Short mmCIF file of C-alpha atoms and ligand atoms in Angstrom, two decimals:
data_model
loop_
_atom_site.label_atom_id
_atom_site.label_comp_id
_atom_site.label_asym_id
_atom_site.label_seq_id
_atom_site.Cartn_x
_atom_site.Cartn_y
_atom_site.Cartn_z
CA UNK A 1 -20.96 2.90 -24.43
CA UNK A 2 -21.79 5.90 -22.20
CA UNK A 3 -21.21 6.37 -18.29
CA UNK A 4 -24.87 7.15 -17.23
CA UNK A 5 -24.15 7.85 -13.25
CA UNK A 6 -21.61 6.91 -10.79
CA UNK A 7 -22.21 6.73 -6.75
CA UNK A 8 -19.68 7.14 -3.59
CA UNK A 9 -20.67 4.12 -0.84
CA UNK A 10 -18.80 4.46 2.28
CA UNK A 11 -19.42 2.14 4.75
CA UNK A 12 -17.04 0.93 7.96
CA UNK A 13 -16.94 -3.01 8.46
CA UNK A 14 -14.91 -2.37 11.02
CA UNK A 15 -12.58 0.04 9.19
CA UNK A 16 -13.90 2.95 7.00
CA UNK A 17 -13.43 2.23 3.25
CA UNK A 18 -14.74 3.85 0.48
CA UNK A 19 -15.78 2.55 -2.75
CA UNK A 20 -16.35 4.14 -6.06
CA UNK A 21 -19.37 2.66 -8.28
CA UNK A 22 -19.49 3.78 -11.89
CA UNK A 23 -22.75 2.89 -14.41
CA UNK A 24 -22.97 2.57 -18.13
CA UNK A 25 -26.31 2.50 -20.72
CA UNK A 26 -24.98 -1.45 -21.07
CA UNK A 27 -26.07 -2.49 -17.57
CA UNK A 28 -21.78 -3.06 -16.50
CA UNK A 29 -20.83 -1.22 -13.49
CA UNK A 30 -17.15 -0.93 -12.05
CA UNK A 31 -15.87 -0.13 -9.45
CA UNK A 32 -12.96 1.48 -7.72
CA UNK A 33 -11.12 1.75 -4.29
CA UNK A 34 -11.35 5.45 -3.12
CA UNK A 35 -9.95 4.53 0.89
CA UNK A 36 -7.74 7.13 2.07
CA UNK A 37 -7.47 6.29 5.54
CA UNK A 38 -8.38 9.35 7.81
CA UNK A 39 -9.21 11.15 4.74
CA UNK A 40 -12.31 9.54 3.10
CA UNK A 41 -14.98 12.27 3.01
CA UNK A 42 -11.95 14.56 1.60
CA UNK A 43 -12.03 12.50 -1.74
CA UNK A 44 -15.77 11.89 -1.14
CA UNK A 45 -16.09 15.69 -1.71
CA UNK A 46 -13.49 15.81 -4.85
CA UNK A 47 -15.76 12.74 -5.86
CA UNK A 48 -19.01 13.96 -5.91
CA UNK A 49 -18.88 17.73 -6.32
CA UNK A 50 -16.59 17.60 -9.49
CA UNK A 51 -15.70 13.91 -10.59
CA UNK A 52 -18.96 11.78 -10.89
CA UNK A 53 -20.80 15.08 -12.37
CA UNK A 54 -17.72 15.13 -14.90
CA UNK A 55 -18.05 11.85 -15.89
CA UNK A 56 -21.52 11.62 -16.94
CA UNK A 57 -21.74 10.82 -20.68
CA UNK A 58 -18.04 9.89 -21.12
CA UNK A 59 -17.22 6.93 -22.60
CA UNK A 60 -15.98 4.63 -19.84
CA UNK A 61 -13.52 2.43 -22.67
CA UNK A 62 -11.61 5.69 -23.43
CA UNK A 63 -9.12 5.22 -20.02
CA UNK A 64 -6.11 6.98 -21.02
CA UNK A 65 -8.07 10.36 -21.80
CA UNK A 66 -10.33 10.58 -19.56
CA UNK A 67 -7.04 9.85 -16.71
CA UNK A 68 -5.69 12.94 -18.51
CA UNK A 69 -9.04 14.87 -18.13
CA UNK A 70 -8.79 14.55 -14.55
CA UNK A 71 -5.14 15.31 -14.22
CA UNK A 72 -4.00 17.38 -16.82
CA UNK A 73 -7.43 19.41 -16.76
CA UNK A 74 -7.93 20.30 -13.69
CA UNK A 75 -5.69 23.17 -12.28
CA UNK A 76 -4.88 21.78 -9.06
CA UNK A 77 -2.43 18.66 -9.64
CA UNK A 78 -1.55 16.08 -7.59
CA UNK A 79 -1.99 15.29 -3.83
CA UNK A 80 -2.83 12.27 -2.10
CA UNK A 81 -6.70 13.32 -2.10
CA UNK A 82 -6.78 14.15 -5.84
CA UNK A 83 -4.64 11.15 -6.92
CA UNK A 84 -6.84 8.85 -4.96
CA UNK A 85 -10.02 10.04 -6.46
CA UNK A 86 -8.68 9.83 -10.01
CA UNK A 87 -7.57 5.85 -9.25
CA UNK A 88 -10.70 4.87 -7.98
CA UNK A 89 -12.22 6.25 -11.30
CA UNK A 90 -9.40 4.82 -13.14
CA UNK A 91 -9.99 1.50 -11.26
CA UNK A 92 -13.41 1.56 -12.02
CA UNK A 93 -13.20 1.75 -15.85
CA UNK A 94 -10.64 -0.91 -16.23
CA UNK A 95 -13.01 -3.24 -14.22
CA UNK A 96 -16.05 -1.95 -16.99
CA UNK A 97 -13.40 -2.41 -20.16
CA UNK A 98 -12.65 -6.22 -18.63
CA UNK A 99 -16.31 -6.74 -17.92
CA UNK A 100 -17.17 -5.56 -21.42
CA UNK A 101 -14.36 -7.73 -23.28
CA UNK A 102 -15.38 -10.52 -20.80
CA UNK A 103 -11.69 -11.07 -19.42
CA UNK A 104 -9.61 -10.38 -16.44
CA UNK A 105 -8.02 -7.18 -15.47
CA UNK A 106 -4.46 -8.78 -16.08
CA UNK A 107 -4.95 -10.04 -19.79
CA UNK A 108 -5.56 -6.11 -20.32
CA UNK A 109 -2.14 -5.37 -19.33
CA UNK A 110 -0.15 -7.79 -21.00
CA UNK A 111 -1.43 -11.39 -20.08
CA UNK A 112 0.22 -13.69 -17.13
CA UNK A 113 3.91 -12.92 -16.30
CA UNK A 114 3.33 -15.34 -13.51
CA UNK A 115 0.72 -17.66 -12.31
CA UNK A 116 1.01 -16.15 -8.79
CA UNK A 117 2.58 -13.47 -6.11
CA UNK A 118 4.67 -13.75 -3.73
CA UNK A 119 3.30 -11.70 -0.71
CA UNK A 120 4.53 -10.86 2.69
CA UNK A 121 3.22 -11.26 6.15
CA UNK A 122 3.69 -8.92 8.88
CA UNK A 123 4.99 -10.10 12.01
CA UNK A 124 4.32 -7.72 15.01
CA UNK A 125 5.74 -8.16 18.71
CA UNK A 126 5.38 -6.83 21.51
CA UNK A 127 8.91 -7.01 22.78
CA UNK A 128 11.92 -9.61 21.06
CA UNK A 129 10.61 -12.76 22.57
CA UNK A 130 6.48 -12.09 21.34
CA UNK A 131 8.50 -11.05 17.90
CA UNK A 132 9.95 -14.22 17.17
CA UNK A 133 7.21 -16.08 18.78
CA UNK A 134 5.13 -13.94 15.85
CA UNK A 135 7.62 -14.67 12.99
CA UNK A 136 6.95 -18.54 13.98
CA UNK A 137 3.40 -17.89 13.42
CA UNK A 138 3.32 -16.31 9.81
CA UNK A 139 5.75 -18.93 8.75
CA UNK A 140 3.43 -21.79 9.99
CA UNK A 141 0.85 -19.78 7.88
CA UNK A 142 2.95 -20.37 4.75
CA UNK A 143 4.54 -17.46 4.34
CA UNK A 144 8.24 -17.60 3.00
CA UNK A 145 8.32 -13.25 3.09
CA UNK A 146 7.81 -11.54 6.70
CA UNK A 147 7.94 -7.86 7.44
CA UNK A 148 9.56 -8.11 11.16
CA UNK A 149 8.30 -5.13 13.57
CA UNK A 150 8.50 -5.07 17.92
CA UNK A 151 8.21 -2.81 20.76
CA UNK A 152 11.23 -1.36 21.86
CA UNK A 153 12.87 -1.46 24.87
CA UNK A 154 12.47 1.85 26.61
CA UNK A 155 9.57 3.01 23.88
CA UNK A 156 5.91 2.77 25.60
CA UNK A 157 4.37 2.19 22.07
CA UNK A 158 5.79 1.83 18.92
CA UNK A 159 3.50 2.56 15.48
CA UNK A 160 2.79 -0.07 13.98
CA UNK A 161 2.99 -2.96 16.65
CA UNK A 162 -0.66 -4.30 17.40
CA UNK A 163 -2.46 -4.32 20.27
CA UNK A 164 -3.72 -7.86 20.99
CA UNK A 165 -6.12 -8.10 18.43
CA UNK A 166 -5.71 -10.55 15.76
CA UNK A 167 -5.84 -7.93 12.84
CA UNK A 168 -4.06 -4.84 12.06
CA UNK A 169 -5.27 -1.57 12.25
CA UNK A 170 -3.29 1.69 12.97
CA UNK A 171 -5.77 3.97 13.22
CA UNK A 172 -7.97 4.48 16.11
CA UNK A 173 -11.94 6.03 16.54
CA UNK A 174 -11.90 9.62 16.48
CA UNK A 175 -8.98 12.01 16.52
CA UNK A 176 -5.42 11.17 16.24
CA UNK A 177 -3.84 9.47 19.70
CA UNK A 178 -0.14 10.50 20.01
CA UNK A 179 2.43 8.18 20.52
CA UNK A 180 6.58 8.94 21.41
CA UNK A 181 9.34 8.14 19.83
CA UNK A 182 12.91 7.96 20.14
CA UNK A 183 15.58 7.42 17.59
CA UNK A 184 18.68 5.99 19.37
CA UNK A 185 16.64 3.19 21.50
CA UNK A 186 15.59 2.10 18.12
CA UNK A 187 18.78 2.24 16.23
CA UNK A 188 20.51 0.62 19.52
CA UNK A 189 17.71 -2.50 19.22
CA UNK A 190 17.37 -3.28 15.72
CA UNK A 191 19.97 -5.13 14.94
CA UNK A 192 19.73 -7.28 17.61
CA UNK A 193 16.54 -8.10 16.70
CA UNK A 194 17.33 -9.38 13.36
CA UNK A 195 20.71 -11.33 14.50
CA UNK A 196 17.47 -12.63 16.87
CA UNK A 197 15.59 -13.60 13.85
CA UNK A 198 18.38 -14.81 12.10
CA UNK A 199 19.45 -17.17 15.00
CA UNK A 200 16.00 -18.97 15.20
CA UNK A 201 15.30 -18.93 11.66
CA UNK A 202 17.99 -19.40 9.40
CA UNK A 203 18.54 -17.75 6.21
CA UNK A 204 15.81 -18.57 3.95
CA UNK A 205 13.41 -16.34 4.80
CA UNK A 206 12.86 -13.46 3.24
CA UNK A 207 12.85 -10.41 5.65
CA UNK A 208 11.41 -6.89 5.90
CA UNK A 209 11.37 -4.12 7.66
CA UNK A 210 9.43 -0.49 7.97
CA UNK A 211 11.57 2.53 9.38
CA UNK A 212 7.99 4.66 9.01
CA UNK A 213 9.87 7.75 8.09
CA UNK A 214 11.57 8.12 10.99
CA UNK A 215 15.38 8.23 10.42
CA UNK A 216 17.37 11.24 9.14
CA UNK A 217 19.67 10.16 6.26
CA UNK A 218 23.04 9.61 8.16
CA UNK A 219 20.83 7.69 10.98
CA UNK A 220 19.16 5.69 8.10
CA UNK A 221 22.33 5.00 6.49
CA UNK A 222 23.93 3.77 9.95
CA UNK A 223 20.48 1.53 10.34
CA UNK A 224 20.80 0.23 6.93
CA UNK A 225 24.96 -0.61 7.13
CA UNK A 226 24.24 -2.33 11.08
CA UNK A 227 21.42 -4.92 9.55
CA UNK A 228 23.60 -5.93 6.46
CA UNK A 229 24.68 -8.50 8.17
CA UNK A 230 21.14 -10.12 8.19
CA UNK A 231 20.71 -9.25 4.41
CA UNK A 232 16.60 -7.54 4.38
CA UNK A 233 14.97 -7.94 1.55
CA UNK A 234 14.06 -4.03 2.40
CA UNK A 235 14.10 -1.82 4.49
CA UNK A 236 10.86 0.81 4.01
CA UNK A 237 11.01 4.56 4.11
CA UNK A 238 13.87 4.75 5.99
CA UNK A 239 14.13 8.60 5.25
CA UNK A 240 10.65 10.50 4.64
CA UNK A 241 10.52 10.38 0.92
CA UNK A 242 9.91 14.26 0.41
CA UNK A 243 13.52 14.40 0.55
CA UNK A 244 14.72 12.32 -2.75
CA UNK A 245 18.47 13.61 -1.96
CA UNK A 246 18.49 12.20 1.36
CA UNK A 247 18.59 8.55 -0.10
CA UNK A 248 22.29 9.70 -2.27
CA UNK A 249 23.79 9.81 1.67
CA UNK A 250 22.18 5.91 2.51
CA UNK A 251 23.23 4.48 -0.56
CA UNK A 252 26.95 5.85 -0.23
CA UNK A 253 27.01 3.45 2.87
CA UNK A 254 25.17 0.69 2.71
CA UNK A 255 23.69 -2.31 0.15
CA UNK A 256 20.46 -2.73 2.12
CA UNK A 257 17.58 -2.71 -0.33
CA UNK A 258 15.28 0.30 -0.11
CA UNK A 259 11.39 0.43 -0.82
CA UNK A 260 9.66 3.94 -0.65
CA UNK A 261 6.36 5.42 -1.66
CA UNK A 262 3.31 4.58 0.41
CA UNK A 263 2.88 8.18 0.49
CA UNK A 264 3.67 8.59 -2.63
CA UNK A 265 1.02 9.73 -5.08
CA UNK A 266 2.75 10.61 -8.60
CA UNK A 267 5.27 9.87 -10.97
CA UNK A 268 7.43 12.83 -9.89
CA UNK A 269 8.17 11.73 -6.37
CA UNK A 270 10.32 9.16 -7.75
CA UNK A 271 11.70 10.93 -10.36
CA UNK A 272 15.40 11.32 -8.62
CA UNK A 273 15.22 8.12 -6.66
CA UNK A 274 14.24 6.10 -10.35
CA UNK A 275 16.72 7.57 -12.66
CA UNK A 276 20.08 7.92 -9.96
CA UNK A 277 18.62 4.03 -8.99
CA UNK A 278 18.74 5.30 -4.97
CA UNK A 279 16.07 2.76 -4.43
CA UNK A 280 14.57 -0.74 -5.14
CA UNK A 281 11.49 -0.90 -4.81
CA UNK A 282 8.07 0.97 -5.56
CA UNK A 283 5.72 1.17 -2.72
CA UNK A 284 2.88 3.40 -3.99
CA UNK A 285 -0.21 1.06 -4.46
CA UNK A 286 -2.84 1.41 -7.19
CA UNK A 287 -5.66 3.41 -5.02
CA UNK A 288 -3.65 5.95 -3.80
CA UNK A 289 -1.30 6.57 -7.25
CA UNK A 290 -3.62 7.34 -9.48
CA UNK A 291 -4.51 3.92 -10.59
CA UNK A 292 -3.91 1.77 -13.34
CA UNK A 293 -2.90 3.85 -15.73
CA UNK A 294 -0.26 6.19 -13.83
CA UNK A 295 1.18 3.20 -11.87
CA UNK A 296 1.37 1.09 -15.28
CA UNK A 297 3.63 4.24 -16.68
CA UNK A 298 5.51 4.18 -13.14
CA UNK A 299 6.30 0.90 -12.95
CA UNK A 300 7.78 0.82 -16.77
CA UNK A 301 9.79 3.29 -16.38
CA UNK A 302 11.54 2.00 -12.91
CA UNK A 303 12.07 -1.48 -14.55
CA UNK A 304 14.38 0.10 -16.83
CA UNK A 305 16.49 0.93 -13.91
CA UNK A 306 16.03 -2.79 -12.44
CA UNK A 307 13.49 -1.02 -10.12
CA UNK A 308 10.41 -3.86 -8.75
CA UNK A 309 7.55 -3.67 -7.23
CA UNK A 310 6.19 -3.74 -3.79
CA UNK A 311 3.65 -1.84 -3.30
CA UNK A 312 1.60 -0.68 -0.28
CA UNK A 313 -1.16 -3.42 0.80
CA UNK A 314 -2.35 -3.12 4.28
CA UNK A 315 -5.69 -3.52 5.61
CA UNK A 316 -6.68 0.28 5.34
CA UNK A 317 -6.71 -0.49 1.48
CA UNK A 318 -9.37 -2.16 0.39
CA UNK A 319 -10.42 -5.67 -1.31
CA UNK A 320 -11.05 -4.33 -4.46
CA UNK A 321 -7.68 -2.54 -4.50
CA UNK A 322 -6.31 -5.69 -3.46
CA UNK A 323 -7.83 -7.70 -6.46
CA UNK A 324 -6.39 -4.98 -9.22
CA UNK A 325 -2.98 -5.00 -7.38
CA UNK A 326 -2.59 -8.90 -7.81
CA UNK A 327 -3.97 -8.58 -11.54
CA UNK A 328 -1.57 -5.89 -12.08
CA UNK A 329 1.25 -7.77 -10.24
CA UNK A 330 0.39 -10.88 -12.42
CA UNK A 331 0.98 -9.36 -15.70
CA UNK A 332 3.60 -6.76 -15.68
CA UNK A 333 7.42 -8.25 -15.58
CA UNK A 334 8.92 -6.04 -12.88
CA UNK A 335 6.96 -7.95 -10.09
CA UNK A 336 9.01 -8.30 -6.85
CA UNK A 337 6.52 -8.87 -3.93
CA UNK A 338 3.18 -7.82 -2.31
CA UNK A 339 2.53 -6.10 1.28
CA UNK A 340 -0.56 -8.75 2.52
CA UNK A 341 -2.93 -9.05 5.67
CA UNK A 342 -5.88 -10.56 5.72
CA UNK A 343 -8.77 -8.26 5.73
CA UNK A 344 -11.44 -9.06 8.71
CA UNK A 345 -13.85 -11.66 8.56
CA UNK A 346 -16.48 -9.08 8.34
CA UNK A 347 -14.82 -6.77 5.58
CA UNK A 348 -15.84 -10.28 3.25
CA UNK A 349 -18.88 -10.15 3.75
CA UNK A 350 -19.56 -6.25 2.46
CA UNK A 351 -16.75 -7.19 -0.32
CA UNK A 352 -17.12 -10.58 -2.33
CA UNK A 353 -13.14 -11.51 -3.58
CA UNK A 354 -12.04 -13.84 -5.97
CA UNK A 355 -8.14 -14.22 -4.61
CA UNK A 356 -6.60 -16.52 -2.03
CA UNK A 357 -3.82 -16.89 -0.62
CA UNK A 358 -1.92 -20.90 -0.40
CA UNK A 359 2.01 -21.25 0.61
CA UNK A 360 2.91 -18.03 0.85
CA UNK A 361 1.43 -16.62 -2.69
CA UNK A 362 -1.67 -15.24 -3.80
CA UNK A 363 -4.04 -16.06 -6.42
CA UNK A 364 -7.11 -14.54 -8.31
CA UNK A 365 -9.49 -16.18 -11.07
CA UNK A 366 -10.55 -15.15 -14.16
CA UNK A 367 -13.79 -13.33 -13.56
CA UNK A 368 -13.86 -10.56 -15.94
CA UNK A 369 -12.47 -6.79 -15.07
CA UNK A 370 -11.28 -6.80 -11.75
CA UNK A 371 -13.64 -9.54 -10.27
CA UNK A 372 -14.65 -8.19 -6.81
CA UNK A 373 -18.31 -7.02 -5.60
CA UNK A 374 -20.16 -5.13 -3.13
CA UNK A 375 -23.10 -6.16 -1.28
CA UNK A 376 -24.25 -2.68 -0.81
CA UNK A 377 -27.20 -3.90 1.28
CA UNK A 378 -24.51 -5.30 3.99
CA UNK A 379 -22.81 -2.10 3.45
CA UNK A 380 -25.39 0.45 4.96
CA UNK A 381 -25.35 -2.11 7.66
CA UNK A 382 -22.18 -0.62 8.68
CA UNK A 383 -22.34 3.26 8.91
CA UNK A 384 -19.22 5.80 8.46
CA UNK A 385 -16.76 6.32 12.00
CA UNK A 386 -14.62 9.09 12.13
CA UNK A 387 -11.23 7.24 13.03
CA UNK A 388 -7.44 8.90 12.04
CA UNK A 389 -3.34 7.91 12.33
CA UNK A 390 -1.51 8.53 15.16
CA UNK A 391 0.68 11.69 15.36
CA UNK A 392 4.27 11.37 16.71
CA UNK A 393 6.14 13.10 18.98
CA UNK A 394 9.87 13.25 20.12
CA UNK A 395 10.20 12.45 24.07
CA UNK A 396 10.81 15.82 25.10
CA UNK A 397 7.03 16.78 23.31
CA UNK A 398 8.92 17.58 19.87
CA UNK A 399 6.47 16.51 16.93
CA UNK A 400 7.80 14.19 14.48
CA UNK A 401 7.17 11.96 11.08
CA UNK A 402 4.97 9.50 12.21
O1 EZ4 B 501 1.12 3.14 7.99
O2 EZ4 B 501 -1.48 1.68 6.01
O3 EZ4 B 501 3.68 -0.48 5.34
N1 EZ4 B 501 2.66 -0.26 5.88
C1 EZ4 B 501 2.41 0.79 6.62
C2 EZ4 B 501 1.00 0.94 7.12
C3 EZ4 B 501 0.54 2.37 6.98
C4 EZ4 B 501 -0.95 2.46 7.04
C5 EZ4 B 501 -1.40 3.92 6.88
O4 EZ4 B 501 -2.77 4.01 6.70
O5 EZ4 B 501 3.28 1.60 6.87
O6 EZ4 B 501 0.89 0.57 8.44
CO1 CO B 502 4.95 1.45 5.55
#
């Protein structure tokens, strides 16, 4: 079998994503998430100027090499741009190898270690009261997991609370709006919110939380020590993860669990946070970690420390990453839960998915390879908008992690 052309669509059903199609002399395509939210037509360019020409005459079933052609041959390693262009041709093969063997995605990694995944919901408030109201909402949904986020007294807008719409989405049309931030109204409210949580909800729920970066260590550790009472599931990126050391000073102080790694692109951010065990789980998702094959070497080697998953899954990532995530999550043994929202009614009908979600899990079929497709027709229907992340800044004007 020979790859005989691949193709970049980009299209923006109400959020940009961009999609990775890759054709063999056998009439099988796959495909592969390339969405790197802000940055598309940066991995667009890696894409078409070096990948797809690159790939042309390969043979798509040979996975593990060709990964290595694109990371180990090319001078310029890793990089969130880089990495996310080598998953979504990763991605892409897998789907052909499952299409060509005429089985799912997860029986090529080791079969069903589960018949389905537990996910999480995100619950975001605009202030305590909208919060719990919020948290009573995803639970009617069925969801026993619930990342917990709300405005904060004193902040005018905190990242990652919604506006009013019904569906997430941090980034807004054109460039980045700035937003302000400040530490010690946050650290002051947090707790409170989760004794809040705790009060109205009891203790069965499982409950998260995302710091988005914004902590130093000793202000993480004092976050992660005040909600122990209220035993998290996780809390996520407390510290910005450049700084692997920084989690030695949280752990000293507190049993909290820690996920970290949206960001993340490679093995070797983890390196000191696997092997000293400094966090639980793994947040860096399929599309932007190189894909299948890196995060399948990842993952094995953090289960050896007692290190799960839970990766990265919000709406900027799209359906088709979704669909290899829960095929990955079904098979390998290190599972421990998946970031979901529901993508927009409209995102469904440029993407056609073959998971669904029922009492708080998800589920996929057994549609060969990864099982998603792409109306490309519906696609063009919805041309590319430049739209980017906030930036952060202190309340005296200082900029800061976002
Ligand atoms: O900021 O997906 O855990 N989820 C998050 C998300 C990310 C966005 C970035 O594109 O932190 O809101
Ligand atoms: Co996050």
């Amino acid at each position: 079998m020979k790859i005989t052309d691949a193709k970049v669509i980009l299209t923006c059903p109400g959020r940009n994503f961009v999609t990775l199609k890759v054709y063999t002399d056998q009439g099988i395509y796959g495909l592969g998430d390339a969405t790197l939210n802000g940055m598309e037509k940066a991995v667009i360019a890696f894409l078409e100027s070096y990948c797809i020409p690159a790939l042309i005459g390969k043979d798509p079933a040979n996975t593990e090499d060709i990964w290595h052609y694109f990371y180990k041959g090319v001078y310029w390693k890793r990089g969130s741009v880089t990495m996310t262009a080598i998953a979504a041709i990763d991605m892409a093969l897998w789907d052909i190898k499952g299409k060509m063997l005429q089985t799912p995605l997860y029986n090529l990694l080791g079969g069903k270690s589960r018949e389905r995944i537990m996910v999480y919901a995100h619950a975001n408030g605009k202030n305590l009261e909208d919060t719990l109201e919020k948290v009573e909402a995803e639970k009617a949904r069925g969801f026993i997991a619930i990342r917990v986020q709300s405005g904060i007294p004193g902040i005018s807008h905190a990242y990652g609370v919604a506006g009013d719409s019904k569906f997430y989405e941090p980034a807004h049309k054109g460039l980045p709006h700035t937003e302000f931030w400040d530490t010690s109204k946050y650290l002051h409210f947090l707790p409170r919110l989760f004794e809040s949580v705790r009060n109205s909800f009891g203790d069965d729920l499982h409950l998260l939380h995302d710091v988005h970066h914004r902590c130093t260590p000793i202000e993480a550790a004092r976050l992660a020590k005040d909600l122990e009472p209220y035993h998290l599931y996780w809390i996520e990126d407390p510290v910005t993860g450049e700084l692997q050391e920084g989690l030695r000073l949280i752990r000293k102080h507190s049993t909290t669990p820690i996920a970290i790694g949206e960001v993340f692109n490679s093995v070797y951010d983890y390196t000191t946070l696997i092997t000293e065990q400094l966090i639980d789980y793994i947040r860096m998702p399929l599309v932007h970690g190189g894909g299948i094959t890196h995060l399948k070497k990842v993952v094995d080697f953090a289960s050896i420390y007692h290190i799960s998953t839970g990766f990265h899954g919000a709406t900027d990532l799209s359906p088709l990453n979704l669909a290899a995530t829960i095929h990955f999550n079904m098979a390998i043994n290190n599972f421990g839960v998946q970031e979901y929202m529901p993508h927009q009614d409209i995102v469904h009908e440029v993407f056609k998915t073959n998971y669904q979600f029922k009492d708080g899990f998800l589920t996929i079929d057994d549609s060969p390879g990864i099982g998603v497709d792409i109306d490309e027709k519906k696609a063009a229907q919805y041309p590319y908008e430049m739209a980017c992340l906030p930036v952060n800044r202190k309340t005296d004007g200082t900029m800061f992690y976002w």
